[in-house]
């Protein structure tokens, strides 16, 4: 493929960020959990069907590496990369001036569901993204 699958020109990040801000406002103190649930829902929807069959045959670490590589296919801003891997652990960093800390909660939910779809158990995905920083760090652990 020589082009983005879904560029931010077609799906403007400003509108996405506004939607996430409004969505989070609906849930107040429960916003983080609801944003993660939204991300998990999107992963299951995006990666169901034929993709799910392939996910079941990839290792969890390999799947995360593929996710990082596909970031630029779906987003025409920012960069994602795996910066550390160990047994049942990986650190994913996304540097993107257009991402917000709220959007990173959606991504954390997406990544957690993605890991579960590979067969990983007891999945947890931590997220550090100080508001205003372009860097979000996700640490995934699983069994």
C-alpha positions as a printed Julia matrix, in Angstrom:
143×3 Matrix{Float64}:
   0.0     0.0    0.0
   1.33    3.35  -0.96
  -1.21    5.56   0.78
  -2.84    6.01   4.17
  -5.93    3.9    4.78
  -7.68    6.68   6.65
  -5.87    9.96   6.76
  -6.57   12.67   9.27
  -7.62   14.88   6.37
 -10.64   12.6    5.95
 -11.17   12.23   9.7
  -9.96   15.54  11.16
  -8.16   15.18  14.47
  -9.66   18.45  15.71
 -13.16   16.97  15.36
 -12.05   13.69  16.91
 -10.56   15.53  19.87
 -13.72   17.62  20.26
 -15.88   14.49  20.21
 -13.68   12.85  22.88
 -13.79   15.98  25.04
 -17.6    16.12  24.82
 -17.89   12.36  25.38
 -15.7    12.59  28.49
 -17.75   15.5   29.83
 -20.84   13.28  29.8
 -19.21   10.9   32.29
 -17.44   13.32  34.64
 -15.41   11.37  37.21
 -15.93    8.13  35.25
 -14.57    9.53  31.98
 -11.3     7.56  31.96
 -13.05    4.2   32.26
 -15.66    5.13  29.66
 -13.01    6.33  27.21
 -11.13    3.06  27.64
 -14.38    1.15  27.09
 -14.91    3.16  23.89
 -11.42    2.24  22.7
 -12.03   -1.45  23.47
 -15.33   -1.32  21.57
 -13.57    0.24  18.56
 -10.86   -2.46  18.59
 -13.41   -5.26  18.67
 -15.37   -3.61  15.86
 -12.31   -2.78  13.75
 -10.56   -6.11  14.26
 -13.43   -8.56  14.3
 -14.14  -10.96  11.49
 -11.2   -12.07   9.38
  -8.69   -9.95  11.31
  -9.52  -11.82  14.51
  -8.39  -15.09  12.92
  -4.98  -13.59  12.12
  -4.64  -12.04  15.58
  -5.07  -15.43  17.19
  -1.96  -16.66  15.33
   0.33  -13.7   16.08
   2.22  -13.42  19.33
   1.13  -10.61  21.59
   4.45   -8.8   21.14
   4.3    -9.18  17.35
   0.77   -7.78  17.33
   1.9    -4.69  19.25
   4.77   -4.17  16.82
   2.32   -4.39  13.93
  -0.01   -1.92  15.68
   2.84    0.55  16.05
   3.68    0.19  12.36
   0.08    0.66  11.32
  -0.3     3.88  13.31
   0.86    5.92  10.32
  -1.53    4.07   8.0
  -4.5     5.3   10.0
  -3.09    8.57  11.29
  -1.17   10.94   9.09
   0.4    12.62  12.09
   2.61   11.28  14.81
   4.76    8.22  15.24
   4.28    5.06  17.28
   7.02    2.65  18.25
   7.75   -0.14  20.68
  10.6     1.09  22.89
  10.91   -1.9   25.22
   9.9    -5.56  25.12
  10.22   -8.33  27.67
   8.32  -11.49  28.56
   4.66  -10.45  28.95
   5.51   -6.75  28.78
   5.87   -4.06  26.13
   6.19   -0.28  26.16
   4.58    1.6   23.3
   5.3     5.29  22.78
   3.21    7.54  20.58
   4.52   11.01  19.84
   1.88   13.16  18.2
   1.24   16.87  18.61
  -2.46   16.28  17.83
  -3.16   13.71  20.54
  -4.65   14.65  23.87
  -4.46   12.84  27.2
  -8.15   11.97  26.77
  -7.51   10.4   23.36
  -4.71    8.38  24.93
  -7.27    6.75  27.22
  -9.17    5.63  24.11
  -5.92    4.25  22.68
  -5.19    2.44  25.97
  -8.57    0.72  25.77
  -7.96   -0.17  22.13
  -4.55   -1.67  22.92
  -5.92   -3.66  25.87
  -8.66   -5.2   23.71
  -6.12   -5.86  20.95
  -3.93   -7.81  23.4
  -6.92   -9.8   24.62
  -7.79  -10.67  21.02
  -4.36  -12.34  20.68
  -5.26  -14.62  23.58
  -3.41  -12.69  26.28
  -4.88  -13.02  29.77
  -4.92  -10.64  32.74
  -4.18   -7.69  30.45
  -3.43   -4.29  31.9
  -2.4    -1.19  29.96
  -1.05    1.78  31.87
  -0.98    5.18  30.21
   1.09    8.25  30.98
   0.28   11.34  28.95
   0.67   14.69  30.68
  -1.78   17.2   29.2
  -0.03   19.36  26.62
   2.77   16.86  25.99
   3.06   15.25  22.55
   4.34   12.0   24.13
   2.07    9.25  25.42
   3.62    6.14  26.97
   1.63    2.92  27.23
   2.89   -0.04  29.24
   1.14   -3.33  28.54
   1.35   -6.36  30.8
  -0.29   -9.73  30.28
  -0.1   -13.43  31.05
